[in-house]
JSON list of C-alpha atoms in Angstrom, two decimals:
[
{"chain": "A", "resi": 1, "resn": "UNK", "atom": "CA", "xyz": [12.33, 14.70, -40.08]},
{"chain": "A", "resi": 2, "resn": "UNK", "atom": "CA", "xyz": [14.44, 16.79, -37.71]},
{"chain": "A", "resi": 3, "resn": "UNK", "atom": "CA", "xyz": [14.55, 16.40, -33.92]},
{"chain": "A", "resi": 4, "resn": "UNK", "atom": "CA", "xyz": [12.53, 19.56, -33.27]},
{"chain": "A", "resi": 5, "resn": "UNK", "atom": "CA", "xyz": [9.65, 18.27, -35.41]},
{"chain": "A", "resi": 6, "resn": "UNK", "atom": "CA", "xyz": [9.83, 14.88, -33.66]},
{"chain": "A", "resi": 7, "resn": "UNK", "atom": "CA", "xyz": [9.76, 16.51, -30.23]},
{"chain": "A", "resi": 8, "resn": "UNK", "atom": "CA", "xyz": [6.84, 18.67, -31.33]},
{"chain": "A", "resi": 9, "resn": "UNK", "atom": "CA", "xyz": [4.86, 15.66, -32.52]},
{"chain": "A", "resi": 10, "resn": "UNK", "atom": "CA", "xyz": [5.66, 13.81, -29.27]},
{"chain": "A", "resi": 11, "resn": "UNK", "atom": "CA", "xyz": [4.45, 16.73, -27.17]},
{"chain": "A", "resi": 12, "resn": "UNK", "atom": "CA", "xyz": [1.28, 16.98, -29.26]},
{"chain": "A", "resi": 13, "resn": "UNK", "atom": "CA", "xyz": [0.66, 13.24, -28.76]},
{"chain": "A", "resi": 14, "resn": "UNK", "atom": "CA", "xyz": [1.10, 13.53, -24.98]},
{"chain": "A", "resi": 15, "resn": "UNK", "atom": "CA", "xyz": [-1.19, 16.55, -24.88]},
{"chain": "A", "resi": 16, "resn": "UNK", "atom": "CA", "xyz": [-3.80, 14.72, -26.97]},
{"chain": "A", "resi": 17, "resn": "UNK", "atom": "CA", "xyz": [-3.58, 11.64, -24.71]},
{"chain": "A", "resi": 18, "resn": "UNK", "atom": "CA", "xyz": [-3.93, 13.82, -21.61]},
{"chain": "A", "resi": 19, "resn": "UNK", "atom": "CA", "xyz": [-6.90, 15.66, -23.11]},
{"chain": "A", "resi": 20, "resn": "UNK", "atom": "CA", "xyz": [-8.58, 12.37, -24.05]},
{"chain": "A", "resi": 21, "resn": "UNK", "atom": "CA", "xyz": [-8.00, 10.94, -20.56]},
{"chain": "A", "resi": 22, "resn": "UNK", "atom": "CA", "xyz": [-9.41, 14.07, -18.94]},
{"chain": "A", "resi": 23, "resn": "UNK", "atom": "CA", "xyz": [-12.46, 13.97, -21.19]},
{"chain": "A", "resi": 24, "resn": "UNK", "atom": "CA", "xyz": [-13.09, 10.31, -20.40]},
{"chain": "A", "resi": 25, "resn": "UNK", "atom": "CA", "xyz": [-12.59, 11.00, -16.71]},
{"chain": "A", "resi": 26, "resn": "UNK", "atom": "CA", "xyz": [-15.18, 13.81, -16.79]},
{"chain": "A", "resi": 27, "resn": "UNK", "atom": "CA", "xyz": [-17.68, 11.55, -18.57]},
{"chain": "A", "resi": 28, "resn": "UNK", "atom": "CA", "xyz": [-17.15, 8.84, -15.96]},
{"chain": "A", "resi": 29, "resn": "UNK", "atom": "CA", "xyz": [-17.29, 11.14, -12.92]},
{"chain": "A", "resi": 30, "resn": "UNK", "atom": "CA", "xyz": [-21.04, 10.83, -12.38]},
{"chain": "A", "resi": 31, "resn": "UNK", "atom": "CA", "xyz": [-21.36, 7.09, -13.01]},
{"chain": "A", "resi": 32, "resn": "UNK", "atom": "CA", "xyz": [-18.13, 6.10, -11.26]},
{"chain": "A", "resi": 33, "resn": "UNK", "atom": "CA", "xyz": [-18.03, 8.60, -8.39]},
{"chain": "A", "resi": 34, "resn": "UNK", "atom": "CA", "xyz": [-17.45, 6.03, -5.60]},
{"chain": "A", "resi": 35, "resn": "UNK", "atom": "CA", "xyz": [-14.77, 4.24, -7.65]},
{"chain": "A", "resi": 36, "resn": "UNK", "atom": "CA", "xyz": [-13.10, 7.54, -8.56]},
{"chain": "A", "resi": 37, "resn": "UNK", "atom": "CA", "xyz": [-13.06, 8.54, -4.88]},
{"chain": "A", "resi": 38, "resn": "UNK", "atom": "CA", "xyz": [-11.51, 5.22, -3.90]},
{"chain": "A", "resi": 39, "resn": "UNK", "atom": "CA", "xyz": [-8.93, 5.62, -6.67]},
{"chain": "A", "resi": 40, "resn": "UNK", "atom": "CA", "xyz": [-7.92, 9.08, -5.42]},
{"chain": "A", "resi": 41, "resn": "UNK", "atom": "CA", "xyz": [-7.75, 7.89, -1.80]},
{"chain": "A", "resi": 42, "resn": "UNK", "atom": "CA", "xyz": [-5.61, 4.90, -2.86]},
{"chain": "A", "resi": 43, "resn": "UNK", "atom": "CA", "xyz": [-3.28, 7.23, -4.73]},
{"chain": "A", "resi": 44, "resn": "UNK", "atom": "CA", "xyz": [-2.92, 9.35, -1.58]},
{"chain": "A", "resi": 45, "resn": "UNK", "atom": "CA", "xyz": [-2.08, 6.20, 0.40]},
{"chain": "A", "resi": 46, "resn": "UNK", "atom": "CA", "xyz": [0.50, 5.25, -2.21]},
{"chain": "A", "resi": 47, "resn": "UNK", "atom": "CA", "xyz": [2.08, 8.70, -2.26]},
{"chain": "A", "resi": 48, "resn": "UNK", "atom": "CA", "xyz": [2.43, 8.64, 1.53]},
{"chain": "A", "resi": 49, "resn": "UNK", "atom": "CA", "xyz": [3.83, 5.14, 1.28]},
{"chain": "A", "resi": 50, "resn": "UNK", "atom": "CA", "xyz": [6.45, 5.95, -1.34]},
{"chain": "A", "resi": 51, "resn": "UNK", "atom": "CA", "xyz": [7.69, 8.89, 0.74]},
{"chain": "A", "resi": 52, "resn": "UNK", "atom": "CA", "xyz": [7.87, 6.71, 3.86]},
{"chain": "A", "resi": 53, "resn": "UNK", "atom": "CA", "xyz": [9.65, 3.99, 1.90]},
{"chain": "A", "resi": 54, "resn": "UNK", "atom": "CA", "xyz": [12.32, 6.49, 0.84]},
{"chain": "A", "resi": 55, "resn": "UNK", "atom": "CA", "xyz": [13.23, 7.01, 4.50]},
{"chain": "A", "resi": 56, "resn": "UNK", "atom": "CA", "xyz": [13.10, 3.27, 5.18]},
{"chain": "A", "resi": 57, "resn": "UNK", "atom": "CA", "xyz": [15.47, 2.53, 2.29]},
{"chain": "A", "resi": 58, "resn": "UNK", "atom": "CA", "xyz": [18.01, 4.98, 3.69]},
{"chain": "A", "resi": 59, "resn": "UNK", "atom": "CA", "xyz": [17.91, 3.10, 7.01]},
{"chain": "A", "resi": 60, "resn": "UNK", "atom": "CA", "xyz": [18.26, -0.25, 5.24]},
{"chain": "A", "resi": 61, "resn": "UNK", "atom": "CA", "xyz": [21.35, 0.95, 3.38]},
{"chain": "A", "resi": 62, "resn": "UNK", "atom": "CA", "xyz": [22.97, 1.80, 6.71]},
{"chain": "A", "resi": 63, "resn": "UNK", "atom": "CA", "xyz": [21.84, -1.44, 8.37]},
{"chain": "A", "resi": 64, "resn": "UNK", "atom": "CA", "xyz": [23.24, -4.02, 5.96]},
{"chain": "A", "resi": 65, "resn": "UNK", "atom": "CA", "xyz": [26.87, -4.98, 5.34]},
{"chain": "A", "resi": 66, "resn": "UNK", "atom": "CA", "xyz": [26.75, -6.58, 1.88]},
{"chain": "A", "resi": 67, "resn": "UNK", "atom": "CA", "xyz": [27.82, -4.00, -0.73]},
{"chain": "A", "resi": 68, "resn": "UNK", "atom": "CA", "xyz": [25.65, -5.41, -3.51]},
{"chain": "A", "resi": 69, "resn": "UNK", "atom": "CA", "xyz": [22.63, -5.18, -1.23]},
{"chain": "A", "resi": 70, "resn": "UNK", "atom": "CA", "xyz": [23.53, -1.63, -0.19]},
{"chain": "A", "resi": 71, "resn": "UNK", "atom": "CA", "xyz": [23.69, -0.67, -3.86]},
{"chain": "A", "resi": 72, "resn": "UNK", "atom": "CA", "xyz": [20.35, -2.35, -4.54]},
{"chain": "A", "resi": 73, "resn": "UNK", "atom": "CA", "xyz": [18.66, -0.39, -1.76]},
{"chain": "A", "resi": 74, "resn": "UNK", "atom": "CA", "xyz": [20.28, 2.83, -2.96]},
{"chain": "A", "resi": 75, "resn": "UNK", "atom": "CA", "xyz": [19.14, 2.21, -6.56]},
{"chain": "A", "resi": 76, "resn": "UNK", "atom": "CA", "xyz": [15.61, 1.56, -5.37]},
{"chain": "A", "resi": 77, "resn": "UNK", "atom": "CA", "xyz": [15.66, 4.74, -3.31]},
{"chain": "A", "resi": 78, "resn": "UNK", "atom": "CA", "xyz": [16.38, 6.71, -6.51]},
{"chain": "A", "resi": 79, "resn": "UNK", "atom": "CA", "xyz": [13.70, 4.71, -8.30]},
{"chain": "A", "resi": 80, "resn": "UNK", "atom": "CA", "xyz": [11.20, 5.52, -5.57]},
{"chain": "A", "resi": 81, "resn": "UNK", "atom": "CA", "xyz": [11.70, 9.21, -6.29]},
{"chain": "A", "resi": 82, "resn": "UNK", "atom": "CA", "xyz": [10.52, 8.48, -9.85]},
{"chain": "A", "resi": 83, "resn": "UNK", "atom": "CA", "xyz": [7.47, 6.68, -8.46]},
{"chain": "A", "resi": 84, "resn": "UNK", "atom": "CA", "xyz": [6.62, 9.76, -6.41]},
{"chain": "A", "resi": 85, "resn": "UNK", "atom": "CA", "xyz": [6.93, 11.98, -9.50]},
{"chain": "A", "resi": 86, "resn": "UNK", "atom": "CA", "xyz": [4.68, 9.64, -11.50]},
{"chain": "A", "resi": 87, "resn": "UNK", "atom": "CA", "xyz": [2.03, 9.64, -8.79]},
{"chain": "A", "resi": 88, "resn": "UNK", "atom": "CA", "xyz": [2.09, 13.44, -8.78]},
{"chain": "A", "resi": 89, "resn": "UNK", "atom": "CA", "xyz": [1.54, 13.37, -12.57]},
{"chain": "A", "resi": 90, "resn": "UNK", "atom": "CA", "xyz": [-1.45, 11.07, -12.10]},
{"chain": "A", "resi": 91, "resn": "UNK", "atom": "CA", "xyz": [-2.94, 13.52, -9.61]},
{"chain": "A", "resi": 92, "resn": "UNK", "atom": "CA", "xyz": [-2.47, 16.22, -12.25]},
{"chain": "A", "resi": 93, "resn": "UNK", "atom": "CA", "xyz": [-4.31, 14.12, -14.85]},
{"chain": "A", "resi": 94, "resn": "UNK", "atom": "CA", "xyz": [-7.17, 13.78, -12.36]},
{"chain": "A", "resi": 95, "resn": "UNK", "atom": "CA", "xyz": [-7.20, 17.49, -11.62]},
{"chain": "A", "resi": 96, "resn": "UNK", "atom": "CA", "xyz": [-6.51, 16.69, -7.96]},
{"chain": "A", "resi": 97, "resn": "UNK", "atom": "CA", "xyz": [-3.95, 17.99, -5.48]},
{"chain": "A", "resi": 98, "resn": "UNK", "atom": "CA", "xyz": [-1.12, 15.58, -4.78]},
{"chain": "A", "resi": 99, "resn": "UNK", "atom": "CA", "xyz": [-1.99, 15.12, -1.11]},
{"chain": "A", "resi": 100, "resn": "UNK", "atom": "CA", "xyz": [-0.92, 12.22, 1.08]},
{"chain": "A", "resi": 101, "resn": "UNK", "atom": "CA", "xyz": [-2.95, 10.01, 3.38]},
{"chain": "A", "resi": 102, "resn": "UNK", "atom": "CA", "xyz": [-1.25, 7.80, 5.94]},
{"chain": "A", "resi": 103, "resn": "UNK", "atom": "CA", "xyz": [-1.38, 4.16, 4.86]},
{"chain": "A", "resi": 104, "resn": "UNK", "atom": "CA", "xyz": [-1.84, 2.22, 8.10]},
{"chain": "A", "resi": 105, "resn": "UNK", "atom": "CA", "xyz": [-1.09, -1.12, 6.46]},
{"chain": "A", "resi": 106, "resn": "UNK", "atom": "CA", "xyz": [2.25, 0.04, 5.08]},
{"chain": "A", "resi": 107, "resn": "UNK", "atom": "CA", "xyz": [3.05, 1.89, 8.28]},
{"chain": "A", "resi": 108, "resn": "UNK", "atom": "CA", "xyz": [2.69, -1.43, 10.10]},
{"chain": "A", "resi": 109, "resn": "UNK", "atom": "CA", "xyz": [4.89, -3.28, 7.62]},
{"chain": "A", "resi": 110, "resn": "UNK", "atom": "CA", "xyz": [7.64, -0.66, 7.85]},
{"chain": "A", "resi": 111, "resn": "UNK", "atom": "CA", "xyz": [7.52, -0.83, 11.65]},
{"chain": "A", "resi": 112, "resn": "UNK", "atom": "CA", "xyz": [7.82, -4.61, 11.47]},
{"chain": "A", "resi": 113, "resn": "UNK", "atom": "CA", "xyz": [10.83, -4.31, 9.14]},
{"chain": "A", "resi": 114, "resn": "UNK", "atom": "CA", "xyz": [12.57, -2.07, 11.70]},
{"chain": "A", "resi": 115, "resn": "UNK", "atom": "CA", "xyz": [11.89, -4.60, 14.45]},
{"chain": "A", "resi": 116, "resn": "UNK", "atom": "CA", "xyz": [13.17, -7.46, 12.28]},
{"chain": "A", "resi": 117, "resn": "UNK", "atom": "CA", "xyz": [16.44, -5.61, 11.63]},
{"chain": "A", "resi": 118, "resn": "UNK", "atom": "CA", "xyz": [16.92, -4.69, 15.28]},
{"chain": "A", "resi": 119, "resn": "UNK", "atom": "CA", "xyz": [16.50, -8.34, 16.32]},
{"chain": "A", "resi": 120, "resn": "UNK", "atom": "CA", "xyz": [19.57, -9.45, 14.32]},
{"chain": "A", "resi": 121, "resn": "UNK", "atom": "CA", "xyz": [23.30, -9.00, 15.03]},
{"chain": "A", "resi": 122, "resn": "UNK", "atom": "CA", "xyz": [24.84, -5.90, 13.48]},
{"chain": "A", "resi": 123, "resn": "UNK", "atom": "CA", "xyz": [27.19, -6.60, 10.58]},
{"chain": "A", "resi": 124, "resn": "UNK", "atom": "CA", "xyz": [25.94, -10.16, 10.13]},
{"chain": "A", "resi": 125, "resn": "UNK", "atom": "CA", "xyz": [24.82, -11.98, 6.99]},
{"chain": "A", "resi": 126, "resn": "UNK", "atom": "CA", "xyz": [21.72, -12.92, 8.95]},
{"chain": "A", "resi": 127, "resn": "UNK", "atom": "CA", "xyz": [20.79, -9.24, 9.22]},
{"chain": "A", "resi": 128, "resn": "UNK", "atom": "CA", "xyz": [21.29, -8.87, 5.45]},
{"chain": "A", "resi": 129, "resn": "UNK", "atom": "CA", "xyz": [19.03, -11.87, 4.78]},
{"chain": "A", "resi": 130, "resn": "UNK", "atom": "CA", "xyz": [16.37, -10.51, 7.12]},
{"chain": "A", "resi": 131, "resn": "UNK", "atom": "CA", "xyz": [16.61, -7.07, 5.50]},
{"chain": "A", "resi": 132, "resn": "UNK", "atom": "CA", "xyz": [15.85, -8.63, 2.11]},
{"chain": "A", "resi": 133, "resn": "UNK", "atom": "CA", "xyz": [12.79, -10.40, 3.48]},
{"chain": "A", "resi": 134, "resn": "UNK", "atom": "CA", "xyz": [11.60, -7.17, 5.09]},
{"chain": "A", "resi": 135, "resn": "UNK", "atom": "CA", "xyz": [12.14, -5.18, 1.91]},
{"chain": "A", "resi": 136, "resn": "UNK", "atom": "CA", "xyz": [10.28, -7.80, -0.12]},
{"chain": "A", "resi": 137, "resn": "UNK", "atom": "CA", "xyz": [7.29, -7.59, 2.23]},
{"chain": "A", "resi": 138, "resn": "UNK", "atom": "CA", "xyz": [7.13, -3.92, 1.30]},
{"chain": "A", "resi": 139, "resn": "UNK", "atom": "CA", "xyz": [7.60, -4.70, -2.40]},
{"chain": "A", "resi": 140, "resn": "UNK", "atom": "CA", "xyz": [4.79, -7.25, -2.42]},
{"chain": "A", "resi": 141, "resn": "UNK", "atom": "CA", "xyz": [2.42, -4.76, -0.81]},
{"chain": "A", "resi": 142, "resn": "UNK", "atom": "CA", "xyz": [3.34, -2.14, -3.40]},
{"chain": "A", "resi": 143, "resn": "UNK", "atom": "CA", "xyz": [2.94, -4.62, -6.25]},
{"chain": "A", "resi": 144, "resn": "UNK", "atom": "CA", "xyz": [-0.57, -5.44, -5.06]},
{"chain": "A", "resi": 145, "resn": "UNK", "atom": "CA", "xyz": [-1.47, -1.76, -4.76]},
{"chain": "A", "resi": 146, "resn": "UNK", "atom": "CA", "xyz": [-0.03, -0.67, -8.10]},
{"chain": "A", "resi": 147, "resn": "UNK", "atom": "CA", "xyz": [-1.64, -3.63, -9.83]},
{"chain": "A", "resi": 148, "resn": "UNK", "atom": "CA", "xyz": [-5.04, -2.61, -8.48]},
{"chain": "A", "resi": 149, "resn": "UNK", "atom": "CA", "xyz": [-4.49, 1.05, -9.37]},
{"chain": "A", "resi": 150, "resn": "UNK", "atom": "CA", "xyz": [-3.57, 0.16, -12.95]},
{"chain": "A", "resi": 151, "resn": "UNK", "atom": "CA", "xyz": [-6.77, -1.88, -13.33]},
{"chain": "A", "resi": 152, "resn": "UNK", "atom": "CA", "xyz": [-8.94, 0.93, -11.93]},
{"chain": "A", "resi": 153, "resn": "UNK", "atom": "CA", "xyz": [-7.25, 3.52, -14.15]},
{"chain": "A", "resi": 154, "resn": "UNK", "atom": "CA", "xyz": [-8.14, 1.43, -17.20]},
{"chain": "A", "resi": 155, "resn": "UNK", "atom": "CA", "xyz": [-11.71, 1.05, -15.93]},
{"chain": "A", "resi": 156, "resn": "UNK", "atom": "CA", "xyz": [-11.99, 4.83, -15.60]},
{"chain": "A", "resi": 157, "resn": "UNK", "atom": "CA", "xyz": [-10.66, 5.28, -19.13]},
{"chain": "A", "resi": 158, "resn": "UNK", "atom": "CA", "xyz": [-7.46, 6.95, -17.95]},
{"chain": "A", "resi": 159, "resn": "UNK", "atom": "CA", "xyz": [-4.95, 5.36, -20.31]},
{"chain": "A", "resi": 160, "resn": "UNK", "atom": "CA", "xyz": [-2.14, 7.81, -19.59]},
{"chain": "A", "resi": 161, "resn": "UNK", "atom": "CA", "xyz": [-2.51, 7.37, -15.83]},
{"chain": "A", "resi": 162, "resn": "UNK", "atom": "CA", "xyz": [-2.57, 3.58, -16.26]},
{"chain": "A", "resi": 163, "resn": "UNK", "atom": "CA", "xyz": [0.64, 3.72, -18.30]},
{"chain": "A", "resi": 164, "resn": "UNK", "atom": "CA", "xyz": [2.43, 5.76, -15.62]},
{"chain": "A", "resi": 165, "resn": "UNK", "atom": "CA", "xyz": [1.31, 3.42, -12.84]},
{"chain": "A", "resi": 166, "resn": "UNK", "atom": "CA", "xyz": [2.23, 0.37, -14.94]},
{"chain": "A", "resi": 167, "resn": "UNK", "atom": "CA", "xyz": [5.84, 1.61, -15.20]},
{"chain": "A", "resi": 168, "resn": "UNK", "atom": "CA", "xyz": [6.09, 1.81, -11.41]},
{"chain": "A", "resi": 169, "resn": "UNK", "atom": "CA", "xyz": [4.48, -1.62, -11.07]},
{"chain": "A", "resi": 170, "resn": "UNK", "atom": "CA", "xyz": [7.05, -3.17, -13.41]},
{"chain": "A", "resi": 171, "resn": "UNK", "atom": "CA", "xyz": [9.92, -1.54, -11.52]},
{"chain": "A", "resi": 172, "resn": "UNK", "atom": "CA", "xyz": [8.60, -2.86, -8.20]},
{"chain": "A", "resi": 173, "resn": "UNK", "atom": "CA", "xyz": [8.39, -6.35, -9.69]},
{"chain": "A", "resi": 174, "resn": "UNK", "atom": "CA", "xyz": [11.95, -6.09, -11.01]},
{"chain": "A", "resi": 175, "resn": "UNK", "atom": "CA", "xyz": [13.23, -4.94, -7.61]},
{"chain": "A", "resi": 176, "resn": "UNK", "atom": "CA", "xyz": [11.55, -7.92, -5.96]},
{"chain": "A", "resi": 177, "resn": "UNK", "atom": "CA", "xyz": [13.20, -10.24, -8.49]},
{"chain": "A", "resi": 178, "resn": "UNK", "atom": "CA", "xyz": [16.62, -8.61, -7.98]},
{"chain": "A", "resi": 179, "resn": "UNK", "atom": "CA", "xyz": [16.40, -8.97, -4.20]},
{"chain": "A", "resi": 180, "resn": "UNK", "atom": "CA", "xyz": [15.51, -12.65, -4.54]},
{"chain": "A", "resi": 181, "resn": "UNK", "atom": "CA", "xyz": [18.52, -13.13, -6.82]},
{"chain": "A", "resi": 182, "resn": "UNK", "atom": "CA", "xyz": [20.90, -11.48, -4.32]},
{"chain": "A", "resi": 183, "resn": "UNK", "atom": "CA", "xyz": [19.50, -13.60, -1.49]},
{"chain": "A", "resi": 184, "resn": "UNK", "atom": "CA", "xyz": [19.60, -16.92, -3.32]},
{"chain": "A", "resi": 185, "resn": "UNK", "atom": "CA", "xyz": [23.01, -16.45, -4.95]},
{"chain": "A", "resi": 186, "resn": "UNK", "atom": "CA", "xyz": [24.96, -15.40, -1.88]},
{"chain": "A", "resi": 187, "resn": "UNK", "atom": "CA", "xyz": [23.47, -13.93, 1.27]},
{"chain": "A", "resi": 188, "resn": "UNK", "atom": "CA", "xyz": [21.27, -16.83, 2.36]},
{"chain": "A", "resi": 189, "resn": "UNK", "atom": "CA", "xyz": [24.22, -19.21, 2.10]},
{"chain": "A", "resi": 190, "resn": "UNK", "atom": "CA", "xyz": [26.41, -16.87, 4.12]},
{"chain": "A", "resi": 191, "resn": "UNK", "atom": "CA", "xyz": [23.71, -16.59, 6.79]},
{"chain": "A", "resi": 192, "resn": "UNK", "atom": "CA", "xyz": [23.43, -20.39, 6.92]},
{"chain": "A", "resi": 193, "resn": "UNK", "atom": "CA", "xyz": [27.20, -20.80, 7.33]},
{"chain": "A", "resi": 194, "resn": "UNK", "atom": "CA", "xyz": [27.19, -18.09, 9.97]},
{"chain": "A", "resi": 195, "resn": "UNK", "atom": "CA", "xyz": [24.53, -19.95, 11.94]},
{"chain": "A", "resi": 196, "resn": "UNK", "atom": "CA", "xyz": [26.28, -23.32, 11.59]},
{"chain": "A", "resi": 197, "resn": "UNK", "atom": "CA", "xyz": [29.57, -21.83, 12.82]},
{"chain": "A", "resi": 198, "resn": "UNK", "atom": "CA", "xyz": [27.87, -20.76, 16.03]},
{"chain": "A", "resi": 199, "resn": "UNK", "atom": "CA", "xyz": [26.22, -24.12, 16.72]},
{"chain": "A", "resi": 200, "resn": "UNK", "atom": "CA", "xyz": [27.78, -25.97, 19.68]},
{"chain": "A", "resi": 201, "resn": "UNK", "atom": "CA", "xyz": [29.86, -29.00, 18.75]},
{"chain": "A", "resi": 202, "resn": "UNK", "atom": "CA", "xyz": [28.51, -32.22, 20.24]},
{"chain": "A", "resi": 203, "resn": "UNK", "atom": "CA", "xyz": [31.03, -34.20, 22.29]},
{"chain": "A", "resi": 204, "resn": "UNK", "atom": "CA", "xyz": [31.53, -37.79, 21.25]},
{"chain": "A", "resi": 205, "resn": "UNK", "atom": "CA", "xyz": [31.06, -40.37, 23.97]}
]
């Protein structure tokens, strides 16, 4: 089978899956109206959040000094753009406009992350360690949200939407794991040594 035929079959499969999801969604609209509304509102929250996180990740890249951590934040910024695109596809599957709605919870977390960074010395390992903790607070919130959205998408019979959201969920979980690895393998130790070096030496009597 040549590539053109394979691509054609793949496109037909995607179109069939989308059509099936849309049909199931229409059947569920009347019986699941409140749940569907909550789902759409949660997607709007998430879309606002992902866009806000993009800006936050740019600031984090400029705030930390460890190159591996800078690269990790940059990689996740690019990944976040994919999450935005997937959310927009989910809106399309629902027949809804990809609008945003300010997520007050995430807005508060992002503000806290800024304050955490500002409270630490510039160029220090301590700031890098704190940046990881702040970023993971954001990741854990996203993991909770995407996990819930995946479950609701399955409940509504939207398999294609669930698959898209599941991909973003797995990427958020991997980012959280990677940040923990960077912290535990190097940065936390450097921050500890940094703190110990600044401790006053006790005079012996």
